Coordinates of C-alpha atoms in Angstrom, one line a residue:
Chain A
M24 CA 6.7 -0.9 20.0
I25 CA 8.5 2.5 20.2
D26 CA 7.4 5.2 17.9
L27 CA 10.2 7.3 16.5
Y28 CA 10.2 10.3 14.2
L29 CA 13.4 10.8 12.4
F30 CA 14.0 14.2 10.8
S31 CA 16.8 13.9 8.3
K32 CA 17.4 13.9 4.6
S33 CA 20.9 12.6 4.8
S34 CA 21.4 9.2 3.3
K35 CA 24.2 8.6 5.8
I36 CA 21.8 9.1 8.7
L37 CA 19.1 7.0 7.0
A38 CA 21.6 4.2 6.6
F39 CA 22.7 4.7 10.2
F40 CA 19.1 4.0 11.3
S41 CA 18.6 1.2 8.8
K42 CA 18.7 -1.5 11.6
I43 CA 16.1 0.4 13.5
R44 CA 13.9 0.8 10.3
K45 CA 13.9 -3.0 10.0
S46 CA 13.4 -3.8 13.7
K47 CA 10.0 -4.9 14.9
S48 CA 10.6 -3.1 18.2
F49 CA 10.4 0.3 16.5
S50 CA 8.0 2.1 14.3
I51 CA 9.9 4.8 12.5
V52 CA 8.6 7.6 10.3
I53 CA 11.1 9.7 8.4
Y54 CA 10.4 13.4 7.8
N55 CA 12.0 16.3 6.0
P56 CA 13.8 18.4 8.7
D57 CA 12.5 21.5 7.0
K58 CA 8.9 20.6 8.1
Y59 CA 9.8 20.0 11.8
K60 CA 7.5 22.7 13.1
A61 CA 4.4 21.5 11.2
I62 CA 4.9 17.9 12.3
L63 CA 6.1 18.5 15.9
R64 CA 3.5 20.9 17.0
N65 CA 1.0 18.1 17.5
T66 CA 3.4 15.3 18.3
G67 CA 2.6 13.6 21.6
Q68 CA 4.4 12.0 24.5
N69 CA 4.3 8.5 22.9
T70 CA 6.8 9.5 20.2
F71 CA 10.5 9.9 20.5
V72 CA 12.0 12.4 18.1
Y73 CA 15.5 12.4 16.5
I74 CA 16.4 15.5 14.5
D75 CA 19.4 15.8 12.3
I76 CA 20.6 19.4 12.5
S77 CA 23.1 19.3 9.7
S78 CA 20.8 20.8 7.1
F79 CA 20.2 24.0 9.1
D80 CA 22.3 27.1 8.9
D81 CA 23.5 28.6 12.2
S82 CA 20.5 30.8 12.7
N83 CA 17.9 28.2 12.0
R84 CA 19.8 25.6 14.0
K85 CA 19.5 27.9 17.0
K86 CA 15.8 28.4 16.4
L87 CA 15.3 24.7 16.2
I88 CA 17.3 23.9 19.4
N89 CA 15.3 26.7 21.1
Y90 CA 12.0 25.3 19.9
I91 CA 12.7 21.6 20.7
T92 CA 14.2 22.2 24.1
K93 CA 11.3 24.4 25.2
Q94 CA 8.5 21.9 24.5
T95 CA 7.6 19.2 27.1
R96 CA 5.4 17.0 25.1
F97 CA 7.9 14.5 23.8
D98 CA 11.5 13.4 24.3
F99 CA 14.1 14.0 21.7
G100 CA 17.7 13.4 20.6
I101 CA 20.0 15.6 18.5
I102 CA 22.0 14.2 15.5
D103 CA 25.0 16.4 14.8
P104 CA 27.0 14.9 11.9
K105 CA 29.1 18.0 11.6
N106 CA 29.8 18.5 15.3
S107 CA 28.4 22.0 15.0
I108 CA 27.3 22.2 18.6
D109 CA 30.0 23.5 20.8
D110 CA 28.7 22.2 24.1
P111 CA 26.6 19.1 23.7
G112 CA 26.4 18.6 27.5
L113 CA 24.3 21.7 27.7
L114 CA 21.7 20.0 25.6
F115 CA 21.1 17.4 28.3
H116 CA 20.6 20.2 30.8
L117 CA 17.9 21.5 28.5
G118 CA 16.0 18.1 28.3
C119 CA 17.8 16.3 25.5
S120 CA 17.9 12.5 25.8
D121 CA 20.6 11.7 23.3
Y122 CA 23.3 13.4 21.3
I123 CA 24.8 11.6 18.3
G124 CA 27.9 13.4 17.1
K125 CA 30.1 12.9 14.1
S126 CA 32.3 10.2 15.6
A127 CA 29.3 8.1 16.7
I128 CA 27.8 8.0 13.2
T129 CA 29.5 4.9 11.9
G130 CA 27.8 1.7 10.6
E131 CA 24.4 1.3 12.1
V132 CA 23.0 2.4 15.4
K133 CA 22.3 -0.3 17.9
P134 CA 18.6 -0.7 19.1
A135 CA 19.9 -0.7 22.7
R136 CA 21.1 2.9 22.3
I137 CA 17.8 4.1 21.1
K138 CA 16.0 2.2 23.9
N139 CA 18.3 3.8 26.4
A140 CA 17.6 7.3 25.0
V141 CA 13.8 6.7 25.0
G142 CA 14.0 5.7 28.7
F143 CA 16.4 8.5 29.6
Y144 CA 13.6 10.7 31.0
F145 CA 10.2 9.6 32.1
I146 CA 7.2 11.8 31.2
E147 CA 4.2 11.2 33.5
P148 CA 1.4 10.4 31.1
D149 CA -1.5 12.7 31.3
E150 CA -5.1 11.4 31.0
P151 CA -6.2 13.3 27.8
D152 CA -9.4 15.1 28.1
E153 CA -11.4 17.1 25.6
D154 CA -9.5 20.3 26.3
D155 CA -6.2 18.7 25.7
L156 CA -6.9 18.0 22.1
I157 CA -4.8 20.4 20.1
Q158 CA -6.8 22.3 17.6
I159 CA -4.8 24.3 15.2
P160 CA -6.1 25.8 12.1
A161 CA -3.9 24.3 9.4
F162 CA -6.2 24.4 6.5
E163 CA -8.4 27.1 5.1
D164 CA -11.7 25.7 6.3
I165 CA -11.0 22.9 8.8
Q166 CA -9.3 22.7 12.1
T167 CA -6.9 19.8 12.4
I168 CA -7.3 17.5 15.3
L169 CA -4.5 15.0 14.6
S170 CA -5.5 11.4 15.1
G171 CA -1.8 10.1 15.1
H172 CA -0.4 7.5 12.8
N173 CA -2.3 4.6 14.3
W174 CA -5.5 4.0 16.2
D175 CA -4.0 3.8 19.7
N176 CA -5.2 7.3 20.8
I177 CA -8.5 7.4 18.8
K178 CA -11.5 7.2 21.0
T179 CA -15.0 6.4 19.8
G180 CA -17.3 9.3 19.9
R181 CA -14.6 12.0 19.5
E182 CA -13.9 14.1 16.5
Y183 CA -10.5 13.8 14.7
T184 CA -9.0 14.7 11.4
F185 CA -8.5 11.7 9.0
C186 CA -7.4 11.0 5.5
L187 CA -10.7 10.1 3.8
F188 CA -10.2 7.6 1.0
Y189 CA -13.1 6.8 -1.2
I190 CA -12.8 3.9 -3.6
E191 CA -15.2 2.0 -5.9
I192 CA -14.9 -0.6 -8.6
D193 CA -15.9 1.1 -11.8
I194 CA -17.4 -1.7 -13.8
L195 CA -19.7 -3.0 -11.2
P196 CA -22.7 -0.7 -11.8
E197 CA -22.7 -2.0 -15.4
W198 CA -22.2 -5.6 -14.3
A199 CA -25.0 -5.3 -11.7
N200 CA -27.5 -4.7 -14.6
K201 CA -26.4 -7.9 -16.4
S202 CA -25.5 -10.4 -13.8
G203 CA -27.0 -11.8 -10.6
K204 CA -26.6 -10.7 -7.0
A205 CA -24.4 -13.7 -6.2
H206 CA -21.9 -12.7 -8.8
I207 CA -21.7 -9.1 -7.6
E208 CA -21.2 -10.3 -4.1
E209 CA -18.4 -12.5 -5.3
V210 CA -16.7 -9.5 -7.0
M211 CA -17.1 -7.5 -3.8
E212 CA -15.5 -10.2 -1.7
F213 CA -12.4 -10.1 -4.0
F214 CA -12.5 -6.3 -3.8
Y215 CA -12.6 -6.1 0.0
A216 CA -9.9 -8.8 0.3
H217 CA -7.7 -6.7 -2.0
L218 CA -8.5 -3.4 -0.2
H219 CA -7.7 -5.0 3.1
K220 CA -4.2 -6.0 1.9
I221 CA -3.6 -2.4 0.7
I222 CA -4.9 -0.4 3.6
T223 CA -3.9 -2.6 6.6
P224 CA -0.1 -1.7 6.4
L225 CA -1.0 2.0 6.5
N226 CA -3.4 1.5 9.5
G227 CA -6.4 2.2 7.3
K228 CA -9.9 0.9 8.2
L229 CA -12.7 0.3 5.9
W230 CA -15.3 2.5 7.7
I231 CA -18.4 2.7 5.5
K232 CA -19.2 0.1 2.8
T233 CA -21.1 1.3 -0.3
D234 CA -22.7 -0.8 -3.0
F235 CA -19.5 -1.1 -5.1
G236 CA -16.8 0.1 -2.8
G237 CA -16.4 2.0 0.4
L238 CA -14.9 4.8 2.5
V239 CA -11.5 4.1 4.2
L240 CA -10.3 6.1 7.2
F241 CA -6.5 6.6 7.7
P242 CA -5.3 8.2 10.9
F243 CA -3.8 11.6 10.1
D244 CA -0.6 12.6 11.7
G245 CA 0.0 15.7 9.5
S246 CA 0.8 14.0 6.3
C247 CA -1.0 11.7 3.9
T248 CA 1.9 11.0 1.6
P249 CA 1.9 7.2 2.1
V250 CA -1.8 7.1 1.2
I251 CA -1.2 9.2 -2.0
I252 CA 1.6 6.7 -3.0
E253 CA -0.7 3.8 -2.3
G254 CA -3.5 5.4 -4.4
M255 CA -1.0 5.9 -7.2
K256 CA 0.0 2.2 -7.0
L257 CA -3.6 1.1 -7.2
I258 CA -3.9 3.0 -10.5
M259 CA -0.5 1.9 -11.9
N260 CA -0.9 -1.7 -10.9
K261 CA -4.3 -2.3 -12.4
I262 CA -3.1 -5.0 -14.8
I263 CA -1.4 -6.8 -12.0
T264 CA -4.5 -6.4 -9.7
S265 CA -6.9 -7.6 -12.4
A266 CA -4.8 -10.7 -13.0
E267 CA -4.1 -11.6 -9.4
E268 CA -6.9 -10.3 -7.2
Y269 CA -9.8 -11.1 -9.6
T270 CA -10.6 -14.1 -11.8
Y271 CA -12.4 -12.4 -14.7
S272 CA -9.6 -12.2 -17.3
T273 CA -10.4 -8.5 -17.9
I274 CA -9.1 -5.2 -16.7
L275 CA -10.9 -3.9 -13.6
T276 CA -10.3 -0.3 -12.5
Y277 CA -11.0 1.7 -9.5
R278 CA -12.2 5.3 -9.0
I279 CA -10.5 6.9 -6.1
A280 CA -11.0 10.2 -4.3
L281 CA -8.9 11.5 -1.4
D282 CA -9.4 14.3 1.0
I283 CA -8.5 15.3 4.6
G284 CA -11.4 16.0 6.8
N285 CA -12.9 15.9 10.2
T286 CA -15.4 13.5 11.6
K287 CA -16.5 12.1 14.8
Y288 CA -15.2 8.5 15.0
L289 CA -17.8 5.8 15.5
T290 CA -17.3 2.1 14.9
R291 CA -18.3 0.6 11.6
G292 CA -21.9 -0.2 11.4
N293 CA -22.8 2.7 13.8
T294 CA -22.1 5.5 11.4
G295 CA -25.7 6.1 10.2
K296 CA -26.2 9.2 12.3
I297 CA -22.8 10.9 11.6
I298 CA -23.1 14.6 10.7
S299 CA -19.9 15.7 9.0
D300 CA -19.3 18.1 6.1
S301 CA -16.1 16.2 5.4
V302 CA -17.8 12.8 5.1
N303 CA -20.6 14.3 2.9
F304 CA -18.0 16.0 0.7
I305 CA -15.9 12.8 0.2
F306 CA -19.0 10.9 -0.8
H307 CA -20.1 13.5 -3.3
F308 CA -16.5 13.9 -4.5
G309 CA -16.1 10.1 -5.0
K310 CA -19.6 9.3 -6.4
K311 CA -20.4 12.4 -8.5
Y312 CA -17.0 13.8 -9.5
A313 CA -14.4 11.1 -9.7
D314 CA -14.2 9.6 -13.2
T315 CA -13.6 5.9 -14.0
G316 CA -10.2 4.5 -13.4
N317 CA -8.7 7.7 -12.0
F318 CA -7.4 9.1 -8.8
Y319 CA -8.5 12.5 -7.6
L320 CA -7.4 14.6 -4.6
T321 CA -8.2 17.9 -3.1
E322 CA -5.8 20.9 -2.8
R323 CA -5.1 20.2 0.9
V324 CA -4.0 16.7 0.0
H325 CA -2.0 17.9 -3.0
K326 CA 0.6 19.6 -0.7
D327 CA 1.6 16.2 0.6
I328 CA 2.5 14.8 -2.9
P329 CA 6.2 14.1 -2.9
L330 CA 8.0 16.7 -4.9
G331 CA 9.1 14.3 -7.6
L332 CA 5.5 13.2 -8.2
T333 CA 3.7 16.5 -8.3
D334 CA 3.9 16.5 -12.1
R335 CA 1.9 13.3 -12.1
F336 CA -1.2 15.3 -11.0
L337 CA -2.9 18.0 -13.1
P338 CA -5.4 20.6 -11.9
S339 CA -8.9 19.6 -12.7
E340 CA -12.3 21.4 -12.5
C341 CA -13.2 22.7 -9.1
F342 CA -15.8 20.8 -7.2
E343 CA -18.0 22.3 -4.4
N344 CA -15.6 25.3 -4.4
R345 CA -12.6 23.2 -3.8
S346 CA -9.5 22.9 -6.1
I347 CA -9.1 19.4 -7.4
Y348 CA -6.2 17.5 -9.0
R349 CA -6.4 14.3 -11.0
M350 CA -3.6 11.8 -11.7
K351 CA -2.2 11.4 -15.1
L352 CA -2.9 7.8 -16.1
P353 CA -0.5 5.2 -17.3
L354 CA -1.4 4.2 -20.9
L355 CA -2.8 0.8 -21.6
K356 CA -2.7 -1.0 -24.9
Chain B
M1029 CA 12.8 -33.5 6.5
Q1030 CA 12.9 -35.4 9.8
L1031 CA 10.4 -38.4 9.6
S1032 CA 8.6 -39.3 12.8
R1033 CA 8.1 -42.9 13.8
N1034 CA 4.4 -42.3 13.5
L1035 CA 4.7 -41.2 9.9
V1036 CA 6.9 -44.1 9.0
N1037 CA 4.4 -46.5 10.6
L1038 CA 1.5 -44.8 8.9
C1039 CA 3.2 -45.3 5.5
A1040 CA 3.7 -49.0 6.2
R1041 CA 0.1 -49.4 7.3
A1042 CA -1.0 -47.6 4.1
L1043 CA 0.8 -50.2 2.0
I1044 CA -0.5 -53.2 4.1
E1045 CA -4.1 -52.0 3.9
S1046 CA -4.1 -50.8 0.3
M1047 CA -2.3 -53.5 -1.7
D1048 CA -0.8 -57.0 -1.7
V1049 CA 2.9 -57.8 -1.5
R1050 CA 3.2 -58.2 -5.3
D1051 CA 1.9 -54.6 -5.8
M1052 CA 4.2 -53.4 -3.1
K1053 CA 7.2 -54.9 -4.9
H1054 CA 6.1 -53.3 -8.2
L1055 CA 5.7 -49.9 -6.5
A1056 CA 9.2 -50.2 -4.9
K1057 CA 10.8 -51.1 -8.2
R1058 CA 9.2 -48.0 -9.8
I1059 CA 11.0 -45.9 -7.2
I1060 CA 14.2 -48.0 -7.0
P1061 CA 14.5 -49.8 -10.3
D1062 CA 16.8 -52.6 -9.2
Y1063 CA 15.0 -53.2 -5.9
D1064 CA 15.0 -56.8 -4.6
L1065 CA 12.7 -57.4 -1.7
Y1066 CA 14.0 -60.8 -0.9
K1067 CA 17.6 -59.7 -0.9
Q1068 CA 16.8 -56.7 1.2
S1069 CA 14.6 -58.6 3.7
G1070 CA 16.7 -61.8 3.9
F1071 CA 13.7 -64.0 3.4
P1072 CA 14.3 -67.1 1.2
E1073 CA 12.8 -66.7 -2.3
S1074 CA 10.7 -69.8 -1.8
F1075 CA 9.0 -68.1 1.2
A1076 CA 5.9 -65.8 0.9
I1077 CA 6.9 -62.6 2.7
P1078 CA 4.2 -61.5 5.1
S1079 CA 2.6 -58.3 4.2
I1080 CA 3.7 -56.5 7.4
D1081 CA 7.4 -57.4 6.9
A1082 CA 7.3 -56.4 3.2
A1083 CA 5.8 -53.0 3.9
K1084 CA 8.2 -52.2 6.7
Q1085 CA 11.2 -53.3 4.7
I1086 CA 10.1 -51.3 1.6
V1087 CA 9.3 -48.1 3.6
G1088 CA 12.6 -48.4 5.5
D1089 CA 14.7 -48.9 2.3
I1090 CA 13.0 -46.0 0.5
I1091 CA 13.8 -43.7 3.4
N1092 CA 17.4 -44.9 3.4
H1093 CA 17.6 -44.0 -0.3
H1094 CA 16.2 -40.5 0.5
L1095 CA 13.3 -41.2 -1.8
F1096 CA 10.5 -40.7 0.7
F1097 CA 8.8 -37.8 -1.2
Q1098 CA 8.9 -39.8 -4.4
F1099 CA 7.3 -42.7 -2.6
V1100 CA 4.4 -40.6 -1.3
Q1101 CA 4.1 -38.9 -4.7
N1102 CA 3.7 -42.4 -6.2
L1103 CA 1.0 -43.2 -3.6
I1104 CA -0.9 -40.1 -4.6
H1105 CA -0.6 -41.0 -8.2
M1106 CA -1.8 -44.5 -7.6
N1107 CA -4.8 -43.2 -5.6
Q1108 CA -5.7 -40.8 -8.5
E1109 CA -4.8 -42.8 -11.6
G1110 CA -4.5 -46.4 -10.5
F1111 CA -1.5 -48.7 -11.0
M1112 CA -0.8 -51.4 -13.6
G1113 CA -4.4 -51.3 -14.7
N1114 CA -6.0 -51.6 -11.3
K1115 CA -7.7 -49.0 -9.1
F1116 CA -6.3 -48.3 -5.6
K1117 CA -7.7 -46.5 -2.7
I1118 CA -4.6 -45.7 -0.5
A1119 CA -5.5 -45.9 3.2
Y1120 CA -4.3 -43.0 5.4
L1121 CA -3.2 -40.9 2.4
N1122 CA -4.7 -37.7 3.8
D1123 CA -3.1 -38.3 7.2
I1124 CA 0.3 -38.8 5.5
I1125 CA -0.1 -35.6 3.5
K1126 CA -1.2 -33.7 6.6
D1127 CA 1.8 -35.0 8.5
I1128 CA 4.2 -33.9 5.7
Y1129 CA 2.4 -30.5 5.6
S1130 CA 3.0 -30.0 9.3
N1131 CA 6.7 -30.5 8.6
G1132 CA 6.7 -27.5 6.2
Y1133 CA 6.0 -29.1 2.8
L1134 CA 3.0 -28.7 0.4
F1135 CA 1.9 -31.0 -2.4
D1136 CA 2.0 -29.2 -5.7
S1137 CA -0.8 -30.9 -7.7
E1138 CA 0.2 -29.3 -11.0
N1139 CA 3.8 -30.7 -10.9
Q1140 CA 2.8 -33.7 -8.7
I1141 CA 5.7 -33.1 -6.3
F1142 CA 6.2 -32.0 -2.7
V1143 CA 7.6 -28.5 -2.3
E1144 CA 8.6 -26.5 0.7
N1145 CA 5.9 -24.3 2.2
P1146 CA 7.2 -20.7 1.4
K1147 CA 5.7 -19.6 4.7
V1148 CA 8.1 -22.0 6.6
Q1149 CA 11.3 -21.9 4.5
K1150 CA 12.6 -20.8 1.2
T1151 CA 15.4 -22.6 -0.6
R1152 CA 16.8 -22.3 -4.1
N1153 CA 15.2 -25.4 -5.3
W1154 CA 11.8 -25.0 -3.4
G1155 CA 12.8 -28.2 -1.6
A1156 CA 11.8 -30.2 -4.7
L1157 CA 14.1 -29.8 -7.8
Q1158 CA 16.7 -32.5 -8.2
E1159 CA 20.2 -31.8 -9.3
G1160 CA 20.7 -32.8 -13.0
E1161 CA 16.9 -33.1 -13.7
S1162 CA 15.4 -30.9 -16.3
Y1163 CA 12.4 -28.7 -15.7
T1164 CA 10.4 -26.1 -17.6
M1165 CA 10.8 -22.8 -15.8
A1166 CA 10.4 -19.0 -16.3
F1167 CA 13.2 -16.6 -15.6
L1168 CA 13.3 -12.9 -14.9
S1169 CA 16.6 -11.2 -15.4
I1170 CA 17.2 -7.6 -14.1
D1171 CA 20.2 -5.5 -14.7
I1172 CA 21.2 -2.1 -13.5
I1173 CA 22.1 0.2 -16.4
G1174 CA 25.3 2.2 -16.0
N1175 CA 26.5 0.3 -12.9
T1176 CA 30.1 1.3 -13.4
K1177 CA 29.3 5.0 -13.8
I1178 CA 27.1 4.9 -10.7
V1179 CA 29.8 3.2 -8.6
Q1180 CA 32.4 5.8 -9.8
K1181 CA 30.1 8.8 -9.3
Y1182 CA 28.6 8.2 -5.9
S1183 CA 29.9 7.4 -2.5
R1184 CA 30.0 3.8 -1.4
S1185 CA 27.2 4.3 1.2
I1186 CA 24.8 5.9 -1.4
V1187 CA 25.5 3.0 -3.9
Q1188 CA 25.0 0.4 -1.2
T1189 CA 21.8 2.0 0.1
T1190 CA 20.4 2.4 -3.4
Y1191 CA 21.2 -1.2 -4.5
T1192 CA 19.9 -2.6 -1.2
E1193 CA 16.6 -0.7 -1.8
L1194 CA 16.4 -2.1 -5.4
N1195 CA 17.0 -5.5 -4.0
Y1196 CA 14.1 -4.9 -1.5
I1197 CA 11.8 -3.8 -4.4
V1198 CA 12.7 -7.0 -6.3
H1199 CA 12.3 -9.2 -3.3
N1200 CA 8.9 -7.7 -2.5
A1201 CA 7.7 -8.4 -6.0
I1202 CA 9.0 -12.0 -6.3
D1203 CA 8.5 -13.4 -2.8
K1204 CA 4.7 -13.2 -3.0
R1205 CA 4.9 -15.0 -6.4
N1206 CA 7.2 -17.8 -5.1
G1207 CA 10.1 -16.8 -7.2
R1208 CA 13.7 -17.6 -6.1
F1209 CA 16.9 -15.6 -6.6
W1210 CA 19.2 -17.9 -8.5
M1211 CA 21.8 -15.2 -8.9
W1212 CA 22.2 -11.7 -7.4
E1213 CA 25.5 -10.0 -8.1
G1214 CA 24.9 -6.5 -6.8
D1215 CA 24.0 -4.8 -10.0
G1216 CA 21.3 -7.3 -11.0
G1217 CA 20.4 -11.0 -11.1
V1218 CA 18.2 -13.8 -12.3
I1219 CA 15.1 -15.0 -10.6
A1220 CA 13.5 -18.4 -11.2
F1221 CA 9.8 -19.2 -11.2
F1222 CA 8.6 -22.8 -11.3
F1223 CA 5.1 -23.3 -9.9
G1224 CA 1.6 -22.4 -11.0
K1225 CA 1.3 -19.7 -13.7
K1226 CA 5.1 -19.2 -13.8
N1227 CA 5.2 -17.1 -16.9
E1228 CA 2.5 -14.8 -15.5
D1229 CA 4.2 -14.6 -12.1
A1230 CA 7.5 -13.6 -13.7
T1231 CA 5.9 -11.1 -16.0
L1232 CA 3.7 -9.5 -13.3
S1233 CA 6.8 -9.4 -11.0
A1234 CA 8.6 -7.5 -13.7
M1235 CA 5.7 -5.0 -14.1
E1236 CA 5.5 -4.5 -10.4
I1237 CA 9.3 -3.9 -10.1
L1238 CA 9.1 -1.4 -13.0
N1239 CA 6.2 0.5 -11.4
N1240 CA 7.7 0.6 -7.9
L1241 CA 11.1 1.6 -9.2
Y1242 CA 9.4 4.5 -11.0
L1243 CA 7.9 5.7 -7.7
Y1244 CA 11.2 5.0 -5.8
N1245 CA 13.1 7.1 -8.3
K1246 CA 10.6 10.0 -7.9
T1247 CA 10.6 9.9 -4.1
I1248 CA 13.4 8.5 -2.0
C1249 CA 16.2 7.5 -4.4
N1250 CA 19.5 9.1 -3.3
L1251 CA 21.0 9.3 -6.8
S1252 CA 20.8 12.6 -8.6
E1253 CA 19.4 10.7 -11.6
P1254 CA 16.8 7.8 -11.8
L1255 CA 18.1 4.3 -11.2
K1256 CA 17.5 2.6 -14.5
V1257 CA 17.2 -1.1 -15.1
R1258 CA 16.7 -3.6 -18.0
I1259 CA 14.2 -6.4 -17.3
V1260 CA 13.8 -9.4 -19.5
V1261 CA 11.6 -12.5 -19.0
H1262 CA 12.0 -15.8 -20.8
S1263 CA 11.0 -19.4 -20.2
G1264 CA 12.3 -22.8 -21.3
V1265 CA 13.6 -26.1 -20.2
C1266 CA 16.5 -26.0 -17.9
E1267 CA 18.5 -28.5 -16.0
Y1268 CA 18.5 -27.8 -12.3
T1269 CA 21.9 -27.1 -10.8
E1270 CA 23.3 -25.6 -7.6
Q1271 CA 26.3 -24.4 -9.6
N1272 CA 25.9 -20.9 -10.9
S1273 CA 28.9 -21.2 -13.1
Y1274 CA 27.2 -24.2 -14.9
F1275 CA 23.8 -22.5 -14.9
K1276 CA 25.3 -19.4 -16.7
K1277 CA 26.3 -21.6 -19.6
M1278 CA 22.8 -23.0 -20.2
E1279 CA 20.8 -22.1 -23.3
V1280 CA 18.1 -20.3 -21.3
M1281 CA 20.8 -18.0 -19.8
K1282 CA 22.2 -17.4 -23.3
T1283 CA 18.8 -16.3 -24.5
L1284 CA 18.3 -14.0 -21.5
G1285 CA 21.7 -12.4 -22.3
E1286 CA 20.8 -12.0 -25.9
M1287 CA 17.5 -10.4 -25.0
E1288 CA 19.2 -8.0 -22.6
K1289 CA 21.9 -7.0 -25.1
K1290 CA 19.9 -6.8 -28.3
H1291 CA 16.2 -6.2 -27.5
S1292 CA 15.9 -4.6 -24.1
K1293 CA 15.5 -0.9 -23.4
P1294 CA 15.9 1.1 -20.2
E1295 CA 12.7 1.3 -18.1
S1296 CA 11.0 -1.4 -20.0
I1297 CA 10.3 -5.1 -20.0
C1298 CA 11.2 -7.5 -22.8
I1299 CA 9.5 -10.9 -22.9
S1300 CA 10.0 -13.8 -25.3
Y1301 CA 7.4 -15.5 -27.4
P1302 CA 7.0 -18.6 -25.1
V1303 CA 6.3 -16.3 -22.2
R1304 CA 3.8 -14.1 -24.0
M1305 CA 2.0 -17.1 -25.4
M1306 CA 1.2 -18.2 -21.8
L1307 CA -0.2 -14.9 -20.6
D1308 CA -3.9 -14.0 -20.3
G1309 CA -5.0 -11.9 -23.2
F1310 CA -5.3 -8.6 -21.4
I1311 CA -1.8 -8.9 -20.0
A1312 CA -0.3 -10.1 -23.3
D1313 CA -1.9 -7.1 -25.1
Q1314 CA 0.3 -4.7 -23.0
F1315 CA 3.4 -6.1 -24.8
V1316 CA 4.0 -4.8 -28.3
S1317 CA 6.0 -7.0 -30.8
L1318 CA 9.5 -6.0 -31.7
G1319 CA 9.5 -6.5 -35.5
S1320 CA 6.7 -7.7 -37.6
N1321 CA 3.8 -9.4 -35.8
S1322 CA 4.0 -12.7 -37.6
T1323 CA 7.7 -13.3 -37.0
S1324 CA 8.3 -11.6 -33.7
K1325 CA 10.2 -13.5 -31.1
Y1326 CA 10.2 -10.7 -28.5
Y1327 CA 7.7 -8.2 -27.0
R1328 CA 8.1 -5.1 -25.0
Y1329 CA 6.1 -3.3 -22.3
E1330 CA 7.0 0.3 -21.2
L1331 CA 5.4 2.5 -18.5
E1332 CA 4.0 5.3 -20.6
W1333 CA 1.8 8.1 -19.3
G1334 CA -1.2 9.8 -20.8
K1335 CA -2.1 13.5 -20.5

């Protein structure tokens, strides 16, 4: 599978790539072009980048071209819907693998073109070692060591930045006092089956199980927007989940806490000796702070909430000196 | 479905080892009312037809009449409930069902019919409903509000992308609940549900569409305003037809139309009384009655937010 990053906010360009978005040969992630620096500074050689330059003014376009042609970590193509580049041929001398001008943007791009662009240059893969891991201070108190958007480059025993997603069924502590162990185990089976369905498409892994839930790790590639959306869906769809994932004819809700943090990655079951402030924090945050049926996130996650959804989260009381936001809840009858 | 020689032989052996020729004839008549084994087989009426010949003839004739599934459904019914006051244990029944399963069909025990396995294929009638036969079904109707204005205001590609994405949201919600598009006309359509908890499936599909559309509008929708829809859910008896022009004239469609026009509201779901009655209590409670509680025929759910 070919990993593509597409930087564009033009619906025409997104439509142009719709065949690629549906294709099983490509994994495509779409980003806002304005954020290209933040995303690209840690992008590796397994990713091919297309960037639509139409949303930049002359000055910023030059900066972008300068930036992207100087880096050697990944191959890239330029999308120029307004034919604003005078000499596209020059781009190829500077390392560009594809140029899609105005006249080429009709209908849908053919997968063969993208494959040709990806194979245009060949970058000798380097064996990554400890020193190659890019450590850039992106947050106030942690260094980001991007783990990518899947598990391909994550090695056991090394430290990475992950989206840490804590989730628990609310009602179980109460049920545990009233019903037998077998019943609780049955509920947890339903829970893990449901959780698996939710996290698998986002490359999440249930890492540490707790009595009534668990901690999920999502690889972090600079954004946890998809995880935020999925968390919101879990809260919004509680009636649907209670009806279809469980068999108890009652509303079951989850408490969810989300943060970004660093931890050494060890396989599940071997996590007992992990020393990580981030892991400690997410457990405290989820167990001690998060209230029933709600979704909480830290300030460093808050920046990834899509603009249209920021008003769905309200500032909440600080916890362990960190700013916290909670989701507004859909009303139930 | 292509029937293998092995499956045909298995069915004949099932008849031979499970019943006598008299019961075979009764079974055949139940499926083909004017069936005459002597006429079909050519044996003189004074002659006792050997079991093996009777079984092969009956199975062959049933297949020729395209009634194979009804035949196996009758065998399953005989095995469970008996036939003409007698109990039967049908030999090889599990093997026959397994063979049919491997051909992409499942037995739906609630409706006692074979239906296509949705993992293998999806057709309008689930591979089961017969033209002209009546069935109790649930329907979800979805309609884009202000379609004309949207088409006038935005470019063709934006409209096309937006409507395709809505179609994707709807597909995503109904596919996992075995719903089938019976109509989709660009700005909306009707989806049918037939199996299992059909009323719940239609209602939960509607709720999921509403929730996902909310998130879609707030994130990737290309329109400068939210894409708004009306969703209504109703259930009733409906004659199965492949003809949409005929389907549109049916009572159930008229009720859906009336609900859409008179009782639905943007960004909400309106369900009818028969649908609500079949919902689990905690789901039904989310729908408030339109009008007084005792006489209400329709109920509404809206996505509302707390503080």
